[in-house]
Amino acid sequence: MSDNHYIPKSKVGKWFNDRLPLLTLANHLTDYPTPKNLNYWWTFGGILTFCLITQIVTGLVLAMHYVADTKLAFASVEHIMRDVNYGWLIRYVHANGASMFFLAVYIHIFRSLFYGSYKSPREIIWILGIIIYLLMMAAAFMGYVLPWGQMSYWGATVITNLFSAIPFIGEGITTWLWGGFSVDNPTLTRFYALHYLIPFLILGLVVLHIWALHVPGNNNPVGIEIKKPSNDTVPFHPYIVIKDAFALLLFMIVFAFFVFYTPNILGHADNYIEANPLVTPAHIVPEWYLLPFYAILRSVPDKLMGVIAMFSAILILVALPWLDTSKVRSAVFRPLYKQFYWILVIDVLILGYVGAMPAEGLYLLVARVATAYYFIHFLVILPVLGLTEKTNAIPLSISEPVLAGSAMPTRNIKDKIEINLKSLG
Amino acid sequence: MSDKKPKNRRDFIFTATAAAGAVGVGAAVWPLIDQMNPDASVKALASTEVDISSVKPGQSITVVWRGKPVFIKRRTQEEIDKARSVSLDELKHPEKDEDRVKNPEWLVMLGICTHLGCVPLSDKGEYDGWFCPCHGSHYDTSGRIRKGPAPINMEIPEYVFLNDNTIKIG
């Protein structure tokens, strides 16, 4: 941590800081020593913060016009789209913002998987992240119900029915969630209340997530512990701030592309049909960011086991810091893990693809194989690999490979000494 | 306080306070949980009467009961025979067709797939009964699950024939 003995220069500042040390906090955040080798995969934390704030601000504005009543909800959304000043823009930013949020969070999660950021001493950061991710899914699901279109209604029906798979108490829980005998007005009003609440819970958890991050400090692409501050670190401001801002700008271009050029491509046409409890759309598909889990759910032929498999697929991530037995964090120095990592990425993409396809024939077979592999990766490959893999030598500091005149990490100590001697001349 | 910690009045007071507190918290939390259960106005809509006089053999109508679709199917003799000729060993959830109807001609059941609650399509699927498009469950002409992820047969609600032309559901 940077110095805890910060003293404001101005008299007023000192007076205030003695009573509430906000300036000490601000100073900590500006001076926070950050590894100097962070690449652009590390900019997604800042991008995610931007996404969360965008969702809260646009959501607040939408809430001023939206009516949570089964008779009025669909019309009120159309009212936002047609009548409210800039309503179309605000709603499209909010709807696409959810997708952008998930896009960023998946990159953020897979960054951690590649560089081993979940490993000791950062397990709590990782677990807080998983909780945030779960809350994001809950918020996204409930938000999708609010426009009260066909996909809203039937998505809500399918997801709430997942709980009916629980033996004995399942039916009671489902009725309790619905507030009736089917998804109806009581369901809509409570989803609206919770949809408004969850972003603020996420905000609180994000504060804890960053707090937990600032205790050990950032992991980095090389994955080694570094001395902080040292010549391996740079202060957060201005170095990381400007890098994050540049990445955010690029991200916003992608965001704006969806909002302005193809705002409905990530949604479903069926959701522009008002909810009808008597007609199920021919093909129910969740939003793209839930597809891999949907594929896992459908790949198991038994209802209860399917639900268990789907929830396990997410909860298994909580145990990841202990399932991965390797002491080496970064995949850069783990030649085998690096390959399995990319297989996992492809596996999840395949699950996402078959999740969008009908659950039959070849798609179902592929979904089953991909589901099995997903669990094998975490439960078999990672624990075994950590114990058997021959890892490459890791550098002693971030500066070392650079100063030694090579971007490639040095293979072993003897080479290193020779190179150092040569460079000394 | 002595080192051996004999049970004394203070321990009793701690236990009693914690117990009273737990009961108090429970009593305060229960209304907050129970308010989410179906309310009186939802429960009041518990029964529906349906006129079935215009339904011809082979046709089926869908009515809403408690916000859920109910299929009322007037089955042809062929469909009844088909449902009754199946041996119970072939069924995932063995139920005789006789036990699922009050009058063999009329099949009254909740039009909700027992997998995840979609509304199955009628006269579809491999058993000429119903087919759920969501996750591919096939039901026969008695509404029994024959193939796919649904665990049990489509549910039969409580109903009575008030007269030849009227059914009361619920």
XYZ file of C-alpha atoms in Angstrom:
595
model
C 0.000 0.000 0.000
C 1.148 3.548 -0.599
C 1.941 5.772 2.336
C -0.640 5.941 5.073
C 0.881 9.111 6.402
C -0.479 11.422 3.773
C -0.877 15.005 4.982
C -2.919 17.427 2.851
C -1.118 20.625 1.949
C -3.969 23.063 2.557
C -5.184 23.895 6.046
C -8.797 23.167 5.162
C -7.788 19.881 3.620
C -5.912 18.888 6.740
C -8.834 19.935 8.948
C -11.236 17.828 6.854
C -8.885 14.861 6.472
C -8.376 14.627 10.224
C -12.126 14.182 10.602
C -12.837 12.005 7.528
C -9.706 10.729 5.747
C -11.199 10.855 2.234
C -8.135 12.653 0.913
C -5.928 9.871 2.227
C -8.096 7.441 0.269
C -7.868 9.591 -2.878
C -4.114 9.755 -2.430
C -3.918 6.001 -2.036
C -5.908 5.524 -5.257
C -3.742 7.938 -7.271
C -0.402 6.661 -6.014
C -1.466 2.993 -5.923
C 1.593 1.157 -7.269
C 0.592 -0.880 -10.325
C 2.741 -3.420 -12.173
C 4.260 -1.637 -15.152
C 3.679 -4.544 -17.532
C -0.144 -4.643 -17.378
C -1.488 -5.232 -20.883
C -4.834 -4.228 -22.385
C -6.587 -7.278 -20.919
C -6.216 -5.464 -17.602
C -8.304 -2.504 -18.724
C -11.612 -4.343 -18.401
C -11.998 -3.582 -14.687
C -12.334 0.090 -15.545
C -14.577 -0.732 -18.506
C -16.836 -2.784 -16.232
C -17.130 0.098 -13.789
C -18.200 2.264 -16.701
C -20.785 -0.373 -17.719
C -22.234 -0.557 -14.218
C -22.588 3.215 -13.957
C -24.125 3.396 -17.439
C -26.710 0.772 -16.468
C -27.559 2.561 -13.222
C -27.936 5.968 -14.877
C -29.950 4.801 -17.907
C -31.982 2.481 -15.673
C -32.874 5.305 -13.332
C -34.129 7.354 -16.263
C -36.106 4.454 -17.752
C -37.729 3.870 -14.348
C -39.224 7.360 -14.599
C -41.298 6.243 -17.612
C -41.781 2.514 -17.212
C -44.920 1.064 -15.579
C -44.661 -2.342 -13.913
C -48.127 -3.715 -14.610
C -48.920 -6.594 -16.960
C -51.561 -4.477 -18.714
C -49.312 -1.453 -19.154
C -45.703 -2.647 -19.173
C -45.438 -3.521 -22.869
C -47.160 -0.285 -23.903
C -45.017 1.792 -21.559
C -41.858 0.420 -23.176
C -43.232 1.309 -26.616
C -44.111 4.715 -25.171
C -40.478 5.131 -24.129
C -39.363 4.124 -27.620
C -41.728 6.435 -29.518
C -42.808 9.340 -27.314
C -40.260 10.014 -24.587
C -37.543 12.469 -25.661
C -34.468 10.389 -26.482
C -36.297 7.422 -24.962
C -35.172 5.200 -27.869
C -31.557 6.110 -27.200
C -31.726 5.575 -23.461
C -33.476 2.234 -23.807
C -31.133 1.001 -26.516
C -28.122 2.006 -24.411
C -29.609 0.153 -21.430
C -30.523 -2.985 -23.404
C -27.254 -3.160 -25.341
C -25.427 -2.011 -22.219
C -26.375 -5.311 -20.594
C -24.754 -7.203 -23.456
C -21.670 -4.982 -23.373
C -21.462 -5.526 -19.608
C -21.405 -9.294 -20.123
C -18.960 -9.051 -23.007
C -16.578 -7.144 -20.753
C -17.115 -9.443 -17.773
C -16.370 -12.545 -19.853
C -13.121 -11.012 -21.097
C -12.314 -10.017 -17.498
C -12.991 -13.566 -16.235
C -11.008 -15.237 -19.009
C -8.153 -12.802 -18.360
C -8.073 -14.107 -14.796
C -8.153 -17.691 -16.030
C -5.210 -17.119 -18.368
C -2.968 -15.252 -15.945
C -3.991 -17.186 -12.808
C -5.273 -14.071 -11.086
C -7.597 -16.184 -8.909
C -4.712 -17.886 -7.122
C -3.395 -17.166 -3.649
C -3.448 -14.501 -2.280
C -6.306 -13.247 -4.496
C -8.990 -15.906 -3.815
C -11.373 -13.469 -2.123
C -11.194 -11.032 -5.054
C -12.081 -13.935 -7.331
C -14.989 -15.187 -5.182
C -16.403 -11.665 -4.842
C -16.183 -11.490 -8.629
C -18.190 -14.712 -8.998
C -20.878 -13.312 -6.677
C -20.987 -10.125 -8.761
C -21.302 -12.260 -11.898
C -24.206 -14.232 -10.366
C -25.954 -10.991 -9.388
C -25.392 -9.653 -12.903
C -27.142 -12.702 -14.325
C -30.054 -12.259 -11.898
C -30.342 -8.558 -12.764
C -30.140 -9.226 -16.504
C -32.750 -11.979 -16.324
C -35.217 -9.865 -14.329
C -34.597 -6.839 -16.512
C -35.395 -8.906 -19.576
C -38.798 -9.777 -18.064
C -39.844 -6.135 -17.585
C -40.833 -5.271 -21.223
C -43.402 -8.088 -20.920
C -42.877 -9.442 -24.420
C -43.164 -13.087 -25.386
C -39.536 -13.872 -24.600
C -39.841 -11.961 -21.318
C -42.806 -14.023 -20.241
C -41.585 -17.412 -21.396
C -38.026 -16.828 -20.287
C -39.382 -16.003 -16.831
C -41.551 -19.129 -16.906
C -38.693 -21.430 -17.871
C -36.171 -19.979 -15.417
C -38.536 -19.862 -12.422
C -39.562 -23.427 -13.223
C -35.939 -24.469 -12.695
C -36.669 -24.224 -8.981
C -39.569 -26.675 -9.274
C -36.933 -29.359 -9.880
C -35.987 -29.235 -6.185
C -37.537 -32.312 -4.521
C -40.497 -31.806 -2.142
C -40.310 -28.026 -1.681
C -39.769 -27.081 -5.348
C -43.423 -26.450 -6.216
C -43.875 -24.314 -3.095
C -40.792 -22.248 -3.935
C -41.985 -21.671 -7.503
C -45.431 -20.544 -6.325
C -43.734 -18.268 -3.811
C -41.481 -16.764 -6.495
C -44.477 -16.167 -8.759
C -46.865 -14.902 -6.080
C -49.517 -16.924 -7.891
C -49.963 -20.062 -9.935
C -48.118 -18.764 -12.967
C -45.910 -15.845 -13.973
C -48.252 -12.865 -13.649
C -48.589 -9.354 -12.284
C -47.178 -10.110 -8.811
C -44.133 -11.665 -10.506
C -43.602 -8.590 -12.665
C -43.787 -6.102 -9.796
C -41.360 -8.013 -7.590
C -38.918 -8.533 -10.456
C -39.011 -4.782 -11.038
C -38.245 -4.077 -7.372
C -35.355 -6.565 -7.371
C -34.053 -5.385 -10.731
C -33.755 -1.915 -9.224
C -32.059 -3.214 -6.083
C -29.427 -5.557 -7.534
C -27.210 -2.949 -9.302
C -26.652 -1.267 -5.949
C -25.737 -4.583 -4.352
C -23.286 -5.048 -7.226
C -21.899 -1.568 -6.614
C -21.271 -2.458 -2.957
C -19.564 -5.697 -3.959
C -17.446 -3.842 -6.511
C -16.137 -1.662 -3.674
C -15.204 -4.822 -1.739
C -13.728 -6.350 -4.925
C -11.437 -3.329 -5.395
C -10.635 -3.151 -1.693
C -9.613 -6.818 -1.739
C -7.555 -6.090 -4.868
C -5.692 -3.238 -3.203
C -4.475 -5.465 -0.353
C -2.125 -7.722 -2.408
C -2.135 -5.409 -5.451
C -2.639 -6.386 -9.097
C -1.510 -9.632 -10.581
C 0.390 -9.075 -13.844
C 1.080 -10.907 -17.124
C 4.244 -12.489 -15.747
C 2.308 -13.604 -12.677
C 5.085 -13.115 -10.147
C 4.895 -11.273 -6.840
C 6.606 -7.912 -7.126
C 7.838 -5.405 -4.599
C 5.511 -2.417 -4.323
C 6.477 0.290 -4.900
C 9.632 -0.535 -6.855
C 11.000 -0.078 -10.351
C 8.527 -2.797 -11.353
C 5.570 -0.518 -10.622
C 4.112 2.744 -11.844
C 1.629 4.946 -9.980
C -2.002 4.331 -10.961
C -2.365 7.958 -11.966
C -1.565 8.994 -14.633
C -0.163 5.794 -16.194
C -3.012 3.328 -15.720
C -5.725 5.978 -15.791
C -4.739 7.073 -19.286
C -4.357 3.494 -20.518
C -7.779 2.549 -19.100
C -9.307 5.671 -20.647
C -7.924 4.811 -24.072
C -9.235 1.229 -23.844
C -12.590 2.554 -22.682
C -12.739 4.769 -25.729
C -12.224 1.789 -28.029
C -14.827 -0.153 -26.089
C -17.303 2.707 -26.440
C -16.882 2.600 -30.214
C -18.050 -1.020 -30.194
C -20.841 -0.096 -27.782
C -21.961 2.790 -30.004
C -21.869 0.559 -33.068
C -24.483 -1.737 -31.530
C -26.622 1.108 -30.160
C -26.724 3.172 -33.342
C -26.353 0.676 -36.170
C -27.855 -2.581 -35.023
C -29.625 -2.080 -31.705
C -31.808 -5.187 -31.914
C -29.354 -7.752 -33.210
C -28.618 -9.092 -29.726
C -32.322 -9.315 -28.823
C -35.143 -11.493 -30.093
C -37.878 -10.393 -32.474
C -40.400 -12.329 -30.360
C -39.988 -9.821 -27.574
C -41.745 -7.201 -29.667
C -44.883 -9.351 -29.347
C -46.764 -8.753 -26.111
C -46.690 -11.628 -23.598
C -49.318 -14.292 -24.192
C -49.646 -16.981 -21.506
C -51.377 -19.335 -23.953
C -48.809 -19.418 -26.738
C -45.198 -20.445 -26.260
C -42.828 -19.143 -28.949
C -41.593 -21.947 -31.190
C -38.022 -21.527 -30.047
C -37.206 -20.141 -26.605
C -33.649 -18.897 -26.345
C -32.107 -16.865 -23.554
C -29.902 -13.854 -24.194
C -26.560 -14.760 -25.748
C -24.596 -14.355 -22.523
C -26.524 -17.174 -20.823
C -26.377 -19.608 -23.731
C -23.465 -21.800 -22.513
C -25.298 -22.514 -19.260
C -28.548 -23.078 -21.123
C -26.754 -25.656 -23.282
C -25.523 -27.433 -20.140
C -29.064 -27.442 -18.714
C -30.501 -28.993 -21.848
C -27.721 -31.516 -22.378
C -28.791 -33.514 -19.320
C -31.902 -35.621 -20.006
C -33.085 -35.472 -16.377
C -34.796 -32.324 -15.064
C -33.250 -32.176 -11.586
C -29.810 -33.269 -12.764
C -29.925 -30.713 -15.567
C -30.585 -27.907 -13.100
C -27.850 -29.172 -10.781
C -25.375 -29.356 -13.682
C -26.184 -25.802 -14.739
C -25.707 -24.301 -11.286
C -22.597 -26.430 -10.694
C -21.058 -25.059 -13.885
C -21.053 -21.610 -12.272
C -20.396 -22.595 -8.669
C -17.418 -24.757 -9.639
C -15.620 -21.478 -10.326
C -15.734 -20.677 -6.609
C -13.540 -23.716 -5.939
C -11.178 -22.893 -8.798
C -8.368 -21.415 -6.639
C -8.112 -24.808 -4.929
C -8.767 -26.981 -7.974
C -5.845 -25.430 -9.817
C -2.917 -26.910 -7.940
C -0.163 -25.211 -9.932
C 2.037 -22.788 -8.036
C 2.813 -20.896 -11.238
C 0.160 -18.278 -11.971
C 0.624 -17.085 -15.525
C -0.116 -19.371 -18.469
C 2.889 -17.745 -20.155
C 5.095 -20.154 -18.201
C 2.721 -23.133 -18.376
C 3.020 -24.611 -21.887
C 0.401 -27.329 -21.320
C -2.061 -25.213 -19.377
C -1.919 -22.626 -22.128
C -3.235 -25.210 -24.601
C -5.943 -26.468 -22.249
C -6.941 -22.863 -21.610
C -7.650 -22.292 -25.305
C -9.499 -25.598 -25.536
C -11.709 -24.396 -22.685
C -12.356 -21.106 -24.499
C -13.396 -23.025 -27.606
C -15.474 -25.421 -25.491
C -17.434 -22.530 -23.945
C -17.958 -20.945 -27.374
C -19.264 -24.272 -28.677
C -21.623 -24.522 -25.690
C -22.864 -21.038 -26.491
C -23.474 -21.994 -30.092
C -25.369 -25.220 -29.398
C -27.322 -23.407 -26.659
C -28.848 -21.277 -29.394
C -29.688 -24.291 -31.555
C -32.569 -26.738 -31.075
C -31.795 -29.477 -28.534
C -31.846 -32.434 -30.896
C -29.695 -34.672 -33.062
C -26.095 -33.651 -33.562
C -26.483 -30.418 -31.555
C -27.520 -32.406 -28.508
C -24.576 -34.776 -28.896
C -22.130 -31.886 -29.236
C -23.697 -30.182 -26.203
C -23.203 -33.336 -24.140
C -19.568 -33.752 -25.113
C -18.851 -30.060 -24.498
C -20.621 -30.157 -21.117
C -18.608 -33.200 -20.062
C -15.390 -31.511 -21.153
C -16.230 -28.339 -19.224
C -16.413 -30.288 -15.971
C -13.410 -32.457 -16.839
C -11.340 -29.312 -17.358
C -12.000 -28.067 -13.849
C -12.282 -31.330 -11.939
C -9.621 -33.483 -13.609
C -7.294 -31.552 -15.896
C -6.529 -28.606 -13.601
C -5.728 -30.580 -10.422
C -3.608 -33.151 -12.300
C -1.878 -30.616 -14.522
C -0.746 -28.520 -11.562
C 1.057 -31.542 -10.112
C 2.567 -32.962 -13.294
C 3.228 -30.066 -15.659
C 6.814 -29.017 -16.267
C 6.689 -25.248 -16.185
C 9.187 -22.864 -17.734
C 11.500 -20.885 -15.492
C 9.902 -17.713 -14.234
C 11.789 -14.413 -14.066
C 12.741 -12.890 -10.750
C 11.228 -9.525 -11.545
C 9.262 -7.785 -14.267
C 12.250 -5.664 -15.278
C 14.578 -8.620 -15.640
C 13.589 -10.047 -19.056
C 13.469 -6.543 -20.473
C 16.803 -5.422 -19.072
C 18.383 -8.680 -20.184
C 17.775 -7.548 -23.728
C 15.038 -10.041 -24.563
C 11.285 -9.887 -24.351
C 11.215 -13.644 -23.869
C 11.494 -14.873 -20.298
C 14.880 -16.323 -19.532
C 15.042 -20.095 -19.413
C 17.262 -20.671 -16.442
C 19.578 -18.984 -14.037
C 22.781 -19.963 -15.891
C 21.598 -18.360 -19.175
C 20.551 -15.337 -17.232
C 23.946 -14.842 -15.678
C 25.655 -15.228 -19.031
C 23.384 -12.688 -20.669
C 23.871 -10.299 -17.796
C 27.645 -10.694 -18.059
C 27.516 -10.043 -21.792
C 25.434 -6.947 -21.340
C 27.912 -5.728 -18.767
C 30.405 -6.015 -21.569
C -16.599 -14.750 37.372
C -14.881 -17.973 38.333
C -12.508 -19.780 35.948
C -14.509 -23.000 35.886
C -17.564 -21.287 34.434
C -20.316 -22.931 36.431
C -23.790 -22.332 35.028
C -24.980 -19.171 36.588
C -27.734 -16.642 36.231
C -25.833 -14.684 33.607
C -25.590 -17.729 31.260
C -29.289 -18.221 31.673
C -29.939 -14.581 30.799
C -27.728 -14.824 27.664
C -29.527 -17.956 26.466
C -32.938 -16.518 27.196
C -32.100 -13.260 25.420
C -30.776 -15.069 22.350
C -33.844 -17.328 22.246
C -36.261 -14.415 22.613
C -34.297 -12.511 19.967
C -34.439 -15.437 17.526
C -38.203 -15.764 17.983
C -38.590 -12.005 17.530
C -36.510 -11.948 14.353
C -38.406 -14.955 13.007
C -41.753 -13.305 13.734
C -40.613 -10.106 12.047
C -39.155 -11.833 8.972
C -42.028 -14.227 8.277
C -44.487 -11.523 7.062
C -41.751 -10.223 4.769
C -41.383 -13.673 3.222
C -45.031 -14.683 3.211
C -46.132 -11.496 1.441
C -44.654 -13.024 -1.705
C -47.026 -16.022 -1.602
C -50.270 -15.882 -3.660
C -52.514 -13.184 -2.230
C -56.250 -13.311 -1.558
C -57.205 -11.861 -4.949
C -55.106 -14.459 -6.751
C -56.591 -17.296 -4.719
C -60.126 -15.962 -5.325
C -59.824 -16.830 -9.016
C -59.512 -20.487 -8.144
C -62.294 -21.965 -10.328
C -63.531 -21.519 -13.899
C -66.632 -22.833 -15.701
C -66.308 -23.765 -19.357
C -69.001 -24.352 -21.991
C -67.855 -27.259 -24.161
C -70.939 -27.694 -26.334
C -69.283 -26.324 -29.475
C -66.213 -28.568 -29.384
C -66.320 -31.217 -32.114
C -64.564 -34.615 -31.928
C -60.870 -34.231 -32.606
C -60.912 -30.554 -31.627
C -59.353 -29.085 -28.583
C -59.812 -25.764 -26.816
C -57.560 -23.945 -24.412
C -58.993 -22.065 -21.460
C -57.258 -20.088 -18.742
C -57.478 -21.278 -15.166
C -55.383 -19.600 -12.468
C -53.424 -17.896 -15.225
C -52.474 -21.255 -16.702
C -53.713 -22.814 -19.917
C -55.982 -25.855 -19.588
C -56.412 -28.099 -22.622
C -59.888 -29.548 -23.116
C -59.609 -32.119 -25.876
C -62.552 -34.017 -27.312
C -60.758 -37.166 -28.395
C -61.715 -39.346 -31.345
C -62.253 -43.065 -30.775
C -58.970 -43.713 -32.551
C -57.076 -41.473 -30.138
C -58.714 -43.106 -27.137
C -57.807 -46.564 -28.430
C -54.277 -45.462 -29.060
C -53.910 -44.153 -25.514
C -55.405 -47.312 -24.014
C -53.439 -49.817 -26.048
C -50.093 -48.749 -24.579
C -48.596 -51.076 -22.013
C -47.668 -49.382 -18.725
C -44.123 -50.735 -18.986
C -43.432 -48.393 -21.873
C -44.278 -45.304 -19.848
C -41.820 -43.089 -18.013
C -44.564 -42.103 -15.556
C -46.967 -45.082 -15.620
C -50.597 -44.008 -15.430
C -53.580 -45.667 -17.046
C -55.544 -43.525 -19.464
C -58.678 -44.560 -17.512
C -57.274 -42.835 -14.435
C -56.616 -39.599 -16.299
C -60.139 -38.963 -17.608
C -63.636 -38.858 -16.156
C -65.275 -39.333 -19.533
C -62.980 -41.039 -22.069
C -64.054 -38.638 -24.772
C -62.897 -35.596 -22.825
C -59.306 -35.145 -21.774
C -58.945 -32.184 -19.406
C -55.418 -31.340 -18.359
C -53.061 -28.483 -17.548
C -51.472 -27.445 -20.822
C -48.105 -27.038 -19.204
C -45.043 -29.058 -19.944
C -43.811 -30.585 -16.700
C -40.223 -29.865 -17.675
C -39.985 -26.095 -17.458
C -43.521 -24.843 -17.948
C -43.896 -24.129 -21.668
C -47.212 -24.695 -23.458
C -46.939 -27.802 -25.678
C -48.326 -27.762 -29.216
C -51.263 -30.075 -29.895
C -51.412 -32.828 -32.535
C -47.647 -32.805 -32.799
C -44.748 -34.996 -31.830
C -43.894 -38.633 -32.305
C -46.926 -39.880 -30.368
C -49.565 -37.677 -32.066
C -50.422 -35.988 -28.800
C -48.484 -32.936 -27.762
C -44.977 -31.710 -28.391
C -43.156 -29.106 -26.321
C -41.035 -26.911 -28.594
C -38.866 -25.623 -25.766
C -36.839 -28.682 -24.929
C -38.384 -31.423 -27.025
C -40.769 -33.392 -24.774
C -43.250 -35.668 -26.573
C -46.630 -36.500 -24.997
C -49.165 -39.086 -26.194
C -52.922 -38.728 -26.737
C -53.444 -39.091 -23.007
C -50.959 -36.313 -22.216
C -48.419 -38.782 -20.841
C -44.717 -38.115 -21.238
C -43.189 -40.538 -23.705
C -39.906 -38.989 -24.758
C -37.801 -36.009 -23.721
C -36.702 -34.293 -20.518
C -40.098 -33.794 -18.803
C -40.210 -35.925 -15.660
C -43.965 -36.621 -15.357
C -47.206 -36.631 -17.325
C -49.109 -33.413 -17.858
C -51.126 -32.704 -14.760
C -54.865 -33.299 -14.464
C -56.571 -30.455 -12.596
C -59.565 -30.981 -10.345
C -62.715 -30.683 -12.412
C -66.330 -31.859 -12.560
C -68.922 -32.142 -15.302
C -71.697 -29.844 -14.098
C -73.830 -31.155 -16.986
C -73.153 -32.534 -20.470
C -72.067 -29.166 -21.768
C -70.281 -27.544 -18.851
C -67.071 -28.346 -17.023
C -66.058 -26.643 -13.818
C -62.288 -26.563 -13.305
C -60.933 -26.082 -9.791
